[in-house]
Amino acid sequence: VSVATGAVFQVNNSAQTHNLNISGNLTNDGTVTMWRAAGQTVDVAIYGSTISGNGTYNINNLIFGGGATTWSSTSTINMYGNFTNNTSTSFTATAGSFYWSQATAQSIGGTSPSTIFNSLTIGNNNGCQVSLGASIQTNGLLTINTNNAAGGYFDINGNTLTINGAYTLSNGRIRSTSGTAATANLILSG
């Protein structure tokens, strides 16, 4: 799927939820909007190996399957739902930033042995709640701004969070509500 500069690929303006399966690669130099409001969403499943382009992304639930997948887009990916990596080997974002800002419970998980983000932002000082369902790694900037007073958190949930780049903890918290001290790991090497 290719979205050209200036083009818009978006969910219909009606109260429906759809699924979009992309069997090949995705190149976005325009705007991909798969979330407009609650009830106006598209869950996107990508089974290709390359996501590229520098367009705008507004995504509800995002699922990766198939083999190794590389995300080389330099864009910010605005996430309104869950991120699921079910690739057989790995998901690696070499550029761009994934951004969760909703004040609802969301998750990052899947069955893949490797999920690597370039940059990751959790929260917009609004009570954002994101939980890990699998171990992840960040190589760029990790920003946590969940607003503890509003009930926000980033829960590593007994998984391993490896931070290889810089990190900013601003009015936010990282916690682990399941597992034990021996199973929940925070590795800082950036």
Short mmCIF file of N, CA and C in Angstrom, two decimals:
data_model
loop_
_atom_site.label_atom_id
_atom_site.label_comp_id
_atom_site.label_asym_id
_atom_site.label_seq_id
_atom_site.Cartn_x
_atom_site.Cartn_y
_atom_site.Cartn_z
N VAL A 1 0.85 -1.17 0.00
CA VAL A 1 0.00 0.00 0.00
C VAL A 1 0.90 1.23 0.00
N SER A 2 0.61 2.18 -0.90
CA SER A 2 1.36 3.44 -0.94
C SER A 2 0.39 4.60 -0.82
N VAL A 3 0.70 5.53 0.09
CA VAL A 3 -0.08 6.74 0.25
C VAL A 3 0.83 7.89 -0.15
N ALA A 4 0.46 8.57 -1.24
CA ALA A 4 1.31 9.61 -1.83
C ALA A 4 1.27 10.90 -1.01
N THR A 5 2.24 11.76 -1.22
CA THR A 5 2.30 13.07 -0.57
C THR A 5 1.01 13.82 -0.85
N GLY A 6 0.38 14.33 0.20
CA GLY A 6 -0.87 15.07 0.07
C GLY A 6 -2.12 14.20 0.07
N ALA A 7 -1.97 12.89 -0.09
CA ALA A 7 -3.12 11.99 -0.10
C ALA A 7 -3.52 11.62 1.32
N VAL A 8 -4.81 11.26 1.48
CA VAL A 8 -5.33 10.86 2.78
C VAL A 8 -6.02 9.51 2.63
N PHE A 9 -5.63 8.56 3.46
CA PHE A 9 -6.23 7.23 3.53
C PHE A 9 -6.81 7.14 4.92
N GLN A 10 -8.17 7.13 5.02
CA GLN A 10 -8.76 7.25 6.35
C GLN A 10 -10.02 6.42 6.51
N VAL A 11 -10.39 6.23 7.77
CA VAL A 11 -11.62 5.53 8.13
C VAL A 11 -12.80 6.42 7.77
N ASN A 12 -13.91 5.79 7.39
CA ASN A 12 -15.13 6.50 7.04
C ASN A 12 -15.66 7.24 8.27
N ASN A 13 -16.34 8.33 8.05
CA ASN A 13 -16.89 9.15 9.12
C ASN A 13 -18.24 8.60 9.57
N SER A 14 -18.24 7.37 10.08
CA SER A 14 -19.46 6.76 10.60
C SER A 14 -19.09 5.90 11.81
N ALA A 15 -20.07 5.62 12.62
CA ALA A 15 -19.81 4.86 13.86
C ALA A 15 -19.69 3.37 13.54
N GLN A 16 -18.53 2.98 13.06
CA GLN A 16 -18.26 1.57 12.73
C GLN A 16 -16.80 1.26 13.05
N THR A 17 -16.56 -0.02 13.31
CA THR A 17 -15.19 -0.49 13.51
C THR A 17 -14.89 -1.50 12.42
N HIS A 18 -13.74 -1.36 11.75
CA HIS A 18 -13.36 -2.21 10.64
C HIS A 18 -12.00 -2.83 10.89
N ASN A 19 -11.63 -3.78 10.05
CA ASN A 19 -10.29 -4.37 10.05
C ASN A 19 -9.67 -4.16 8.68
N LEU A 20 -8.38 -3.85 8.65
CA LEU A 20 -7.63 -3.69 7.41
C LEU A 20 -6.41 -4.59 7.49
N ASN A 21 -6.29 -5.55 6.58
CA ASN A 21 -5.13 -6.43 6.52
C ASN A 21 -4.28 -6.03 5.32
N ILE A 22 -3.01 -5.72 5.58
CA ILE A 22 -2.07 -5.35 4.53
C ILE A 22 -1.07 -6.49 4.40
N SER A 23 -1.10 -7.18 3.26
CA SER A 23 -0.24 -8.35 3.06
C SER A 23 1.14 -7.98 2.58
N GLY A 24 1.32 -6.78 2.09
CA GLY A 24 2.63 -6.36 1.60
C GLY A 24 3.20 -5.26 2.47
N ASN A 25 3.99 -4.41 1.85
CA ASN A 25 4.65 -3.31 2.56
C ASN A 25 3.76 -2.08 2.57
N LEU A 26 4.06 -1.14 3.46
CA LEU A 26 3.31 0.11 3.57
C LEU A 26 4.29 1.27 3.43
N THR A 27 3.99 2.17 2.48
CA THR A 27 4.74 3.41 2.33
C THR A 27 3.76 4.55 2.48
N ASN A 28 3.99 5.41 3.46
CA ASN A 28 3.08 6.52 3.73
C ASN A 28 3.84 7.84 3.68
N ASP A 29 3.55 8.64 2.65
CA ASP A 29 4.08 10.00 2.57
C ASP A 29 2.95 11.02 2.70
N GLY A 30 1.74 10.55 2.95
CA GLY A 30 0.57 11.41 3.14
C GLY A 30 0.06 11.30 4.55
N THR A 31 -1.23 10.94 4.68
CA THR A 31 -1.85 10.79 5.99
C THR A 31 -2.63 9.48 6.03
N VAL A 32 -2.34 8.66 7.03
CA VAL A 32 -3.11 7.44 7.29
C VAL A 32 -3.83 7.65 8.61
N THR A 33 -5.17 7.73 8.56
CA THR A 33 -5.98 7.96 9.76
C THR A 33 -6.94 6.80 9.92
N MET A 34 -6.64 5.93 10.86
CA MET A 34 -7.47 4.77 11.13
C MET A 34 -8.16 4.90 12.49
N TRP A 35 -8.22 6.12 13.00
CA TRP A 35 -8.94 6.44 14.21
C TRP A 35 -9.43 7.87 14.09
N ARG A 36 -10.74 8.09 14.19
CA ARG A 36 -11.30 9.44 14.19
C ARG A 36 -11.89 9.78 15.55
N ALA A 37 -12.59 8.83 16.12
CA ALA A 37 -13.21 8.97 17.44
C ALA A 37 -13.59 7.57 17.89
N ALA A 38 -13.93 7.43 19.15
CA ALA A 38 -14.37 6.11 19.64
C ALA A 38 -15.53 5.64 18.76
N GLY A 39 -15.43 4.42 18.25
CA GLY A 39 -16.47 3.87 17.39
C GLY A 39 -16.26 4.15 15.91
N GLN A 40 -15.29 4.98 15.57
CA GLN A 40 -14.94 5.26 14.18
C GLN A 40 -13.48 4.86 13.98
N THR A 41 -13.24 3.54 13.95
CA THR A 41 -11.87 3.04 13.96
C THR A 41 -11.66 1.93 12.95
N VAL A 42 -10.40 1.70 12.63
CA VAL A 42 -9.97 0.56 11.83
C VAL A 42 -8.79 -0.07 12.55
N ASP A 43 -8.86 -1.37 12.80
CA ASP A 43 -7.72 -2.10 13.34
C ASP A 43 -6.87 -2.54 12.16
N VAL A 44 -5.58 -2.24 12.20
CA VAL A 44 -4.68 -2.48 11.07
C VAL A 44 -3.75 -3.64 11.39
N ALA A 45 -3.72 -4.64 10.50
CA ALA A 45 -2.78 -5.77 10.61
C ALA A 45 -1.86 -5.73 9.40
N ILE A 46 -0.55 -5.70 9.66
CA ILE A 46 0.45 -5.60 8.58
C ILE A 46 1.27 -6.88 8.57
N TYR A 47 1.35 -7.51 7.40
CA TYR A 47 2.10 -8.76 7.23
C TYR A 47 3.27 -8.58 6.27
N GLY A 48 3.66 -7.34 6.00
CA GLY A 48 4.80 -7.06 5.14
C GLY A 48 6.07 -6.93 5.94
N SER A 49 7.17 -6.64 5.26
CA SER A 49 8.45 -6.56 5.96
C SER A 49 8.97 -5.14 6.12
N THR A 50 8.35 -4.15 5.43
CA THR A 50 8.88 -2.79 5.47
C THR A 50 7.75 -1.78 5.58
N ILE A 51 7.89 -0.84 6.52
CA ILE A 51 7.01 0.31 6.64
C ILE A 51 7.90 1.53 6.51
N SER A 52 7.60 2.38 5.53
CA SER A 52 8.47 3.53 5.27
C SER A 52 7.64 4.76 4.92
N GLY A 53 8.33 5.85 4.63
CA GLY A 53 7.68 7.12 4.32
C GLY A 53 7.68 8.03 5.54
N ASN A 54 7.32 9.26 5.32
CA ASN A 54 7.39 10.26 6.39
C ASN A 54 6.05 10.96 6.59
N GLY A 55 4.97 10.24 6.36
CA GLY A 55 3.63 10.82 6.50
C GLY A 55 3.13 10.79 7.93
N THR A 56 1.86 11.15 8.08
CA THR A 56 1.20 11.22 9.38
C THR A 56 0.44 9.93 9.63
N TYR A 57 0.50 9.43 10.87
CA TYR A 57 -0.22 8.21 11.25
C TYR A 57 -1.09 8.48 12.47
N ASN A 58 -2.36 8.08 12.39
CA ASN A 58 -3.29 8.05 13.52
C ASN A 58 -3.91 6.66 13.50
N ILE A 59 -3.48 5.80 14.43
CA ILE A 59 -3.80 4.38 14.35
C ILE A 59 -4.55 3.93 15.60
N ASN A 60 -5.57 3.10 15.42
CA ASN A 60 -6.25 2.48 16.55
C ASN A 60 -5.41 1.30 17.02
N ASN A 61 -5.80 0.09 16.77
CA ASN A 61 -5.00 -1.08 17.12
C ASN A 61 -4.10 -1.44 15.95
N LEU A 62 -2.82 -1.72 16.23
CA LEU A 62 -1.84 -2.03 15.20
C LEU A 62 -1.24 -3.40 15.50
N ILE A 63 -1.34 -4.30 14.51
CA ILE A 63 -0.89 -5.69 14.68
C ILE A 63 0.11 -6.02 13.58
N PHE A 64 1.23 -6.61 13.97
CA PHE A 64 2.22 -7.07 13.00
C PHE A 64 2.29 -8.59 13.05
N GLY A 65 2.35 -9.21 11.85
CA GLY A 65 2.47 -10.66 11.74
C GLY A 65 3.45 -10.98 10.64
N GLY A 66 3.68 -12.24 10.38
CA GLY A 66 4.62 -12.65 9.35
C GLY A 66 6.03 -12.72 9.91
N GLY A 67 7.01 -12.39 9.06
CA GLY A 67 8.42 -12.46 9.46
C GLY A 67 8.92 -11.14 10.00
N ALA A 68 10.23 -10.95 9.94
CA ALA A 68 10.86 -9.74 10.47
C ALA A 68 10.28 -8.50 9.78
N THR A 69 9.98 -7.47 10.57
CA THR A 69 9.41 -6.23 10.07
C THR A 69 10.27 -5.07 10.51
N THR A 70 10.59 -4.17 9.56
CA THR A 70 11.37 -2.98 9.86
C THR A 70 10.52 -1.74 9.59
N TRP A 71 10.42 -0.86 10.59
CA TRP A 71 9.71 0.42 10.47
C TRP A 71 10.78 1.49 10.34
N SER A 72 10.91 2.10 9.13
CA SER A 72 11.93 3.12 8.91
C SER A 72 11.33 4.51 8.73
N SER A 73 10.03 4.66 8.91
CA SER A 73 9.38 5.96 8.81
C SER A 73 9.87 6.88 9.93
N THR A 74 10.15 8.13 9.60
CA THR A 74 10.61 9.09 10.61
C THR A 74 9.45 9.79 11.31
N SER A 75 8.24 9.41 11.03
CA SER A 75 7.05 10.06 11.55
C SER A 75 6.80 9.73 13.02
N THR A 76 5.90 10.52 13.61
CA THR A 76 5.31 10.17 14.91
C THR A 76 4.06 9.37 14.62
N ILE A 77 3.92 8.23 15.25
CA ILE A 77 2.78 7.36 15.07
C ILE A 77 1.89 7.54 16.28
N ASN A 78 0.75 8.20 16.09
CA ASN A 78 -0.18 8.46 17.18
C ASN A 78 -1.04 7.21 17.39
N MET A 79 -0.85 6.56 18.54
CA MET A 79 -1.55 5.31 18.84
C MET A 79 -2.76 5.59 19.75
N TYR A 80 -3.92 5.08 19.33
CA TYR A 80 -5.15 5.24 20.09
C TYR A 80 -5.64 3.91 20.66
N GLY A 81 -4.88 2.84 20.42
CA GLY A 81 -5.26 1.52 20.89
C GLY A 81 -4.02 0.72 21.24
N ASN A 82 -4.06 -0.57 20.94
CA ASN A 82 -3.00 -1.50 21.33
C ASN A 82 -2.01 -1.74 20.20
N PHE A 83 -0.79 -2.09 20.58
CA PHE A 83 0.27 -2.48 19.64
C PHE A 83 0.56 -3.95 19.91
N THR A 84 0.44 -4.79 18.87
CA THR A 84 0.67 -6.22 19.03
C THR A 84 1.68 -6.69 18.00
N ASN A 85 2.80 -7.24 18.47
CA ASN A 85 3.83 -7.76 17.58
C ASN A 85 3.79 -9.28 17.63
N ASN A 86 3.21 -9.86 16.58
CA ASN A 86 3.13 -11.32 16.46
C ASN A 86 4.02 -11.84 15.33
N THR A 87 5.07 -11.08 14.98
CA THR A 87 5.98 -11.56 13.95
C THR A 87 6.73 -12.79 14.46
N SER A 88 7.19 -13.62 13.53
CA SER A 88 7.88 -14.84 13.94
C SER A 88 9.29 -14.55 14.46
N THR A 89 9.86 -13.38 14.10
CA THR A 89 11.22 -13.07 14.55
C THR A 89 11.34 -11.72 15.25
N SER A 90 10.96 -10.62 14.58
CA SER A 90 11.19 -9.32 15.22
C SER A 90 10.42 -8.19 14.55
N PHE A 91 10.14 -7.15 15.35
CA PHE A 91 9.70 -5.84 14.87
C PHE A 91 10.77 -4.87 15.32
N THR A 92 11.33 -4.10 14.37
CA THR A 92 12.37 -3.14 14.70
C THR A 92 12.03 -1.80 14.07
N ALA A 93 11.82 -0.78 14.90
CA ALA A 93 11.64 0.59 14.41
C ALA A 93 12.99 1.28 14.46
N THR A 94 13.54 1.59 13.30
CA THR A 94 14.85 2.23 13.22
C THR A 94 14.75 3.75 13.22
N ALA A 95 13.53 4.28 13.14
CA ALA A 95 13.29 5.73 13.11
C ALA A 95 11.88 5.98 13.64
N GLY A 96 11.53 7.24 13.78
CA GLY A 96 10.19 7.60 14.19
C GLY A 96 9.94 7.41 15.67
N SER A 97 8.74 7.81 16.08
CA SER A 97 8.35 7.72 17.49
C SER A 97 6.91 7.24 17.59
N PHE A 98 6.70 6.26 18.45
CA PHE A 98 5.35 5.79 18.74
C PHE A 98 4.87 6.56 19.96
N TYR A 99 3.62 7.08 19.89
CA TYR A 99 3.11 8.01 20.89
C TYR A 99 1.73 7.57 21.37
N TRP A 100 1.63 7.22 22.64
CA TRP A 100 0.35 6.89 23.26
C TRP A 100 -0.05 8.07 24.13
N SER A 101 -1.28 8.61 23.94
CA SER A 101 -1.69 9.79 24.70
C SER A 101 -3.09 9.68 25.29
N GLN A 102 -3.80 8.61 25.04
CA GLN A 102 -5.18 8.50 25.48
C GLN A 102 -5.26 8.15 26.97
N ALA A 103 -6.27 8.67 27.63
CA ALA A 103 -6.48 8.40 29.05
C ALA A 103 -7.33 7.14 29.22
N THR A 104 -6.93 6.09 28.51
CA THR A 104 -7.60 4.80 28.58
C THR A 104 -6.54 3.71 28.68
N ALA A 105 -6.95 2.51 29.08
CA ALA A 105 -6.01 1.40 29.19
C ALA A 105 -5.63 0.89 27.79
N GLN A 106 -4.33 0.83 27.52
CA GLN A 106 -3.80 0.35 26.25
C GLN A 106 -2.65 -0.60 26.54
N SER A 107 -2.24 -1.37 25.52
CA SER A 107 -1.17 -2.33 25.77
C SER A 107 -0.19 -2.40 24.61
N ILE A 108 1.03 -2.87 24.94
CA ILE A 108 2.07 -3.19 23.97
C ILE A 108 2.42 -4.64 24.26
N GLY A 109 2.19 -5.53 23.29
CA GLY A 109 2.43 -6.94 23.56
C GLY A 109 2.62 -7.75 22.30
N GLY A 110 2.32 -9.03 22.40
CA GLY A 110 2.43 -9.95 21.28
C GLY A 110 3.30 -11.14 21.61
N THR A 111 3.44 -12.02 20.62
CA THR A 111 4.15 -13.27 20.81
C THR A 111 5.56 -13.28 20.23
N SER A 112 5.97 -12.22 19.56
CA SER A 112 7.29 -12.16 18.93
C SER A 112 8.40 -12.14 19.98
N PRO A 113 9.55 -12.74 19.67
CA PRO A 113 10.65 -12.71 20.62
C PRO A 113 11.37 -11.36 20.71
N SER A 114 11.08 -10.42 19.78
CA SER A 114 11.82 -9.16 19.80
C SER A 114 10.95 -8.00 19.31
N THR A 115 10.79 -6.99 20.19
CA THR A 115 10.09 -5.75 19.84
C THR A 115 11.00 -4.60 20.22
N ILE A 116 11.48 -3.87 19.18
CA ILE A 116 12.43 -2.78 19.40
C ILE A 116 11.85 -1.49 18.81
N PHE A 117 11.70 -0.48 19.65
CA PHE A 117 11.23 0.83 19.22
C PHE A 117 12.42 1.77 19.11
N ASN A 118 12.32 2.74 18.20
CA ASN A 118 13.29 3.83 18.19
C ASN A 118 12.95 4.72 19.39
N SER A 119 11.94 5.54 19.26
CA SER A 119 11.50 6.40 20.37
C SER A 119 10.07 6.04 20.75
N LEU A 120 9.77 6.23 22.02
CA LEU A 120 8.48 5.85 22.57
C LEU A 120 8.06 6.91 23.57
N THR A 121 6.83 7.40 23.42
CA THR A 121 6.28 8.38 24.36
C THR A 121 4.99 7.82 24.93
N ILE A 122 4.94 7.76 26.25
CA ILE A 122 3.76 7.27 26.94
C ILE A 122 3.18 8.43 27.73
N GLY A 123 2.01 8.91 27.33
CA GLY A 123 1.30 9.92 28.09
C GLY A 123 1.41 11.33 27.57
N ASN A 124 0.40 12.10 27.91
CA ASN A 124 0.30 13.51 27.58
C ASN A 124 -0.16 14.25 28.82
N ASN A 125 0.39 13.83 29.98
CA ASN A 125 0.03 14.43 31.27
C ASN A 125 -1.47 14.35 31.53
N ASN A 126 -2.10 13.23 31.11
CA ASN A 126 -3.56 13.16 31.18
C ASN A 126 -4.09 11.86 31.79
N GLY A 127 -3.27 11.08 32.44
CA GLY A 127 -3.74 9.83 33.00
C GLY A 127 -3.64 8.66 32.05
N CYS A 128 -2.78 8.73 31.08
CA CYS A 128 -2.58 7.65 30.12
C CYS A 128 -2.14 6.38 30.84
N GLN A 129 -2.68 5.23 30.42
CA GLN A 129 -2.39 3.94 31.06
C GLN A 129 -1.96 2.95 29.99
N VAL A 130 -0.68 2.58 30.00
CA VAL A 130 -0.15 1.62 29.03
C VAL A 130 0.56 0.51 29.80
N SER A 131 0.24 -0.74 29.43
CA SER A 131 0.83 -1.92 30.06
C SER A 131 1.56 -2.76 29.03
N LEU A 132 2.70 -3.34 29.45
CA LEU A 132 3.42 -4.25 28.58
C LEU A 132 2.85 -5.66 28.73
N GLY A 133 2.66 -6.33 27.59
CA GLY A 133 2.28 -7.73 27.57
C GLY A 133 3.44 -8.57 27.08
N ALA A 134 4.58 -7.93 26.82
CA ALA A 134 5.81 -8.59 26.37
C ALA A 134 6.97 -7.65 26.65
N SER A 135 8.16 -8.18 26.65
CA SER A 135 9.35 -7.35 26.86
C SER A 135 9.62 -6.50 25.61
N ILE A 136 10.12 -5.27 25.83
CA ILE A 136 10.44 -4.37 24.71
C ILE A 136 11.78 -3.69 24.97
N GLN A 137 12.28 -3.05 23.93
CA GLN A 137 13.53 -2.29 23.99
C GLN A 137 13.31 -0.97 23.28
N THR A 138 13.89 0.11 23.82
CA THR A 138 13.90 1.40 23.12
C THR A 138 15.36 1.79 22.86
N ASN A 139 15.63 2.26 21.65
CA ASN A 139 16.99 2.68 21.29
C ASN A 139 17.12 4.19 21.19
N GLY A 140 16.01 4.90 21.10
CA GLY A 140 16.01 6.36 21.05
C GLY A 140 15.55 6.90 22.38
N LEU A 141 14.69 7.90 22.35
CA LEU A 141 14.20 8.56 23.56
C LEU A 141 12.94 7.88 24.07
N LEU A 142 12.92 7.54 25.36
CA LEU A 142 11.72 7.05 26.03
C LEU A 142 11.23 8.17 26.94
N THR A 143 9.97 8.60 26.73
CA THR A 143 9.39 9.67 27.54
C THR A 143 8.15 9.13 28.24
N ILE A 144 8.12 9.28 29.57
CA ILE A 144 6.97 8.87 30.37
C ILE A 144 6.39 10.12 31.02
N ASN A 145 5.15 10.46 30.65
CA ASN A 145 4.47 11.64 31.17
C ASN A 145 3.00 11.28 31.38
N THR A 146 2.74 10.35 32.29
CA THR A 146 1.41 9.76 32.42
C THR A 146 0.47 10.47 33.39
N ASN A 147 0.98 11.31 34.24
CA ASN A 147 0.23 12.04 35.26
C ASN A 147 -0.29 11.08 36.33
N ASN A 148 0.55 10.84 37.32
CA ASN A 148 0.20 9.95 38.42
C ASN A 148 -1.09 10.36 39.11
N ALA A 149 -1.29 11.66 39.32
CA ALA A 149 -2.47 12.14 40.04
C ALA A 149 -3.76 11.78 39.30
N ALA A 150 -3.70 11.66 37.99
CA ALA A 150 -4.88 11.31 37.19
C ALA A 150 -4.99 9.80 36.99
N GLY A 151 -4.13 9.01 37.66
CA GLY A 151 -4.19 7.56 37.57
C GLY A 151 -3.38 6.97 36.44
N GLY A 152 -2.51 7.76 35.85
CA GLY A 152 -1.72 7.27 34.72
C GLY A 152 -0.53 6.45 35.15
N TYR A 153 -0.07 5.56 34.24
CA TYR A 153 1.09 4.73 34.53
C TYR A 153 1.62 4.08 33.26
N PHE A 154 2.85 3.60 33.35
CA PHE A 154 3.44 2.70 32.36
C PHE A 154 3.82 1.46 33.14
N ASP A 155 3.09 0.38 32.93
CA ASP A 155 3.24 -0.84 33.72
C ASP A 155 4.04 -1.87 32.91
N ILE A 156 5.26 -2.22 33.39
CA ILE A 156 6.03 -3.22 32.66
C ILE A 156 5.53 -4.62 32.94
N ASN A 157 4.67 -4.77 33.94
CA ASN A 157 3.84 -5.95 34.09
C ASN A 157 4.61 -7.26 34.13
N GLY A 158 5.74 -7.27 34.82
CA GLY A 158 6.53 -8.49 34.95
C GLY A 158 7.42 -8.78 33.76
N ASN A 159 7.51 -7.86 32.80
CA ASN A 159 8.34 -8.02 31.61
C ASN A 159 9.64 -7.24 31.76
N THR A 160 10.46 -7.26 30.72
CA THR A 160 11.71 -6.51 30.73
C THR A 160 11.58 -5.29 29.82
N LEU A 161 11.93 -4.13 30.35
CA LEU A 161 12.01 -2.89 29.59
C LEU A 161 13.48 -2.52 29.51
N THR A 162 14.05 -2.57 28.30
CA THR A 162 15.45 -2.21 28.09
C THR A 162 15.51 -0.85 27.42
N ILE A 163 16.19 0.10 28.07
CA ILE A 163 16.31 1.46 27.55
C ILE A 163 17.76 1.67 27.12
N ASN A 164 18.01 1.68 25.81
CA ASN A 164 19.36 1.88 25.28
C ASN A 164 19.65 3.32 24.92
N GLY A 165 18.64 4.16 24.90
CA GLY A 165 18.83 5.57 24.59
C GLY A 165 18.57 6.42 25.81
N ALA A 166 18.21 7.66 25.59
CA ALA A 166 17.89 8.59 26.67
C ALA A 166 16.47 8.33 27.16
N TYR A 167 16.17 8.81 28.37
CA TYR A 167 14.81 8.68 28.88
C TYR A 167 14.48 9.90 29.71
N THR A 168 13.17 10.23 29.71
CA THR A 168 12.65 11.35 30.48
C THR A 168 11.45 10.86 31.26
N LEU A 169 11.49 11.04 32.57
CA LEU A 169 10.37 10.70 33.44
C LEU A 169 9.83 12.02 33.97
N SER A 170 8.70 12.48 33.41
CA SER A 170 8.15 13.78 33.74
C SER A 170 6.70 13.60 34.18
N ASN A 171 6.45 13.70 35.49
CA ASN A 171 5.11 13.51 36.02
C ASN A 171 4.55 12.15 35.60
N GLY A 172 5.39 11.14 35.66
CA GLY A 172 4.96 9.80 35.28
C GLY A 172 5.65 8.77 36.13
N ARG A 173 5.27 7.52 35.92
CA ARG A 173 5.88 6.45 36.69
C ARG A 173 5.94 5.18 35.86
N ILE A 174 6.94 4.38 36.17
CA ILE A 174 7.07 3.04 35.63
C ILE A 174 6.83 2.11 36.80
N ARG A 175 5.96 1.13 36.60
CA ARG A 175 5.66 0.21 37.68
C ARG A 175 5.56 -1.21 37.13
N SER A 176 5.49 -2.18 38.03
CA SER A 176 5.24 -3.56 37.64
C SER A 176 4.26 -4.15 38.63
N THR A 177 3.04 -4.44 38.15
CA THR A 177 1.99 -4.93 39.05
C THR A 177 1.87 -6.44 39.07
N SER A 178 2.60 -7.13 38.19
CA SER A 178 2.58 -8.59 38.25
C SER A 178 4.00 -9.10 38.13
N GLY A 179 4.19 -10.36 38.36
CA GLY A 179 5.54 -10.90 38.37
C GLY A 179 6.19 -10.64 39.71
N THR A 180 7.45 -10.93 39.80
CA THR A 180 8.20 -10.70 41.03
C THR A 180 9.38 -9.83 40.71
N ALA A 181 10.10 -9.45 41.72
CA ALA A 181 11.29 -8.64 41.48
C ALA A 181 12.27 -9.38 40.57
N ALA A 182 12.23 -10.69 40.59
CA ALA A 182 13.14 -11.48 39.75
C ALA A 182 12.69 -11.54 38.30
N THR A 183 11.39 -11.29 38.04
CA THR A 183 10.91 -11.39 36.66
C THR A 183 10.65 -10.05 35.99
N ALA A 184 10.49 -8.98 36.75
CA ALA A 184 10.30 -7.67 36.17
C ALA A 184 11.63 -6.94 36.15
N ASN A 185 12.10 -6.57 34.95
CA ASN A 185 13.42 -5.97 34.81
C ASN A 185 13.34 -4.62 34.11
N LEU A 186 14.08 -3.68 34.63
CA LEU A 186 14.28 -2.39 33.99
C LEU A 186 15.77 -2.27 33.75
N ILE A 187 16.18 -2.28 32.48
CA ILE A 187 17.59 -2.23 32.14
C ILE A 187 17.89 -0.87 31.52
N LEU A 188 18.75 -0.11 32.15
CA LEU A 188 19.15 1.22 31.66
C LEU A 188 20.56 1.14 31.12
N SER A 189 20.74 1.31 29.84
CA SER A 189 22.09 1.28 29.28
C SER A 189 22.35 2.48 28.40
N GLY A 190 21.43 3.43 28.34
CA GLY A 190 21.59 4.62 27.50
C GLY A 190 22.18 5.77 28.25
#
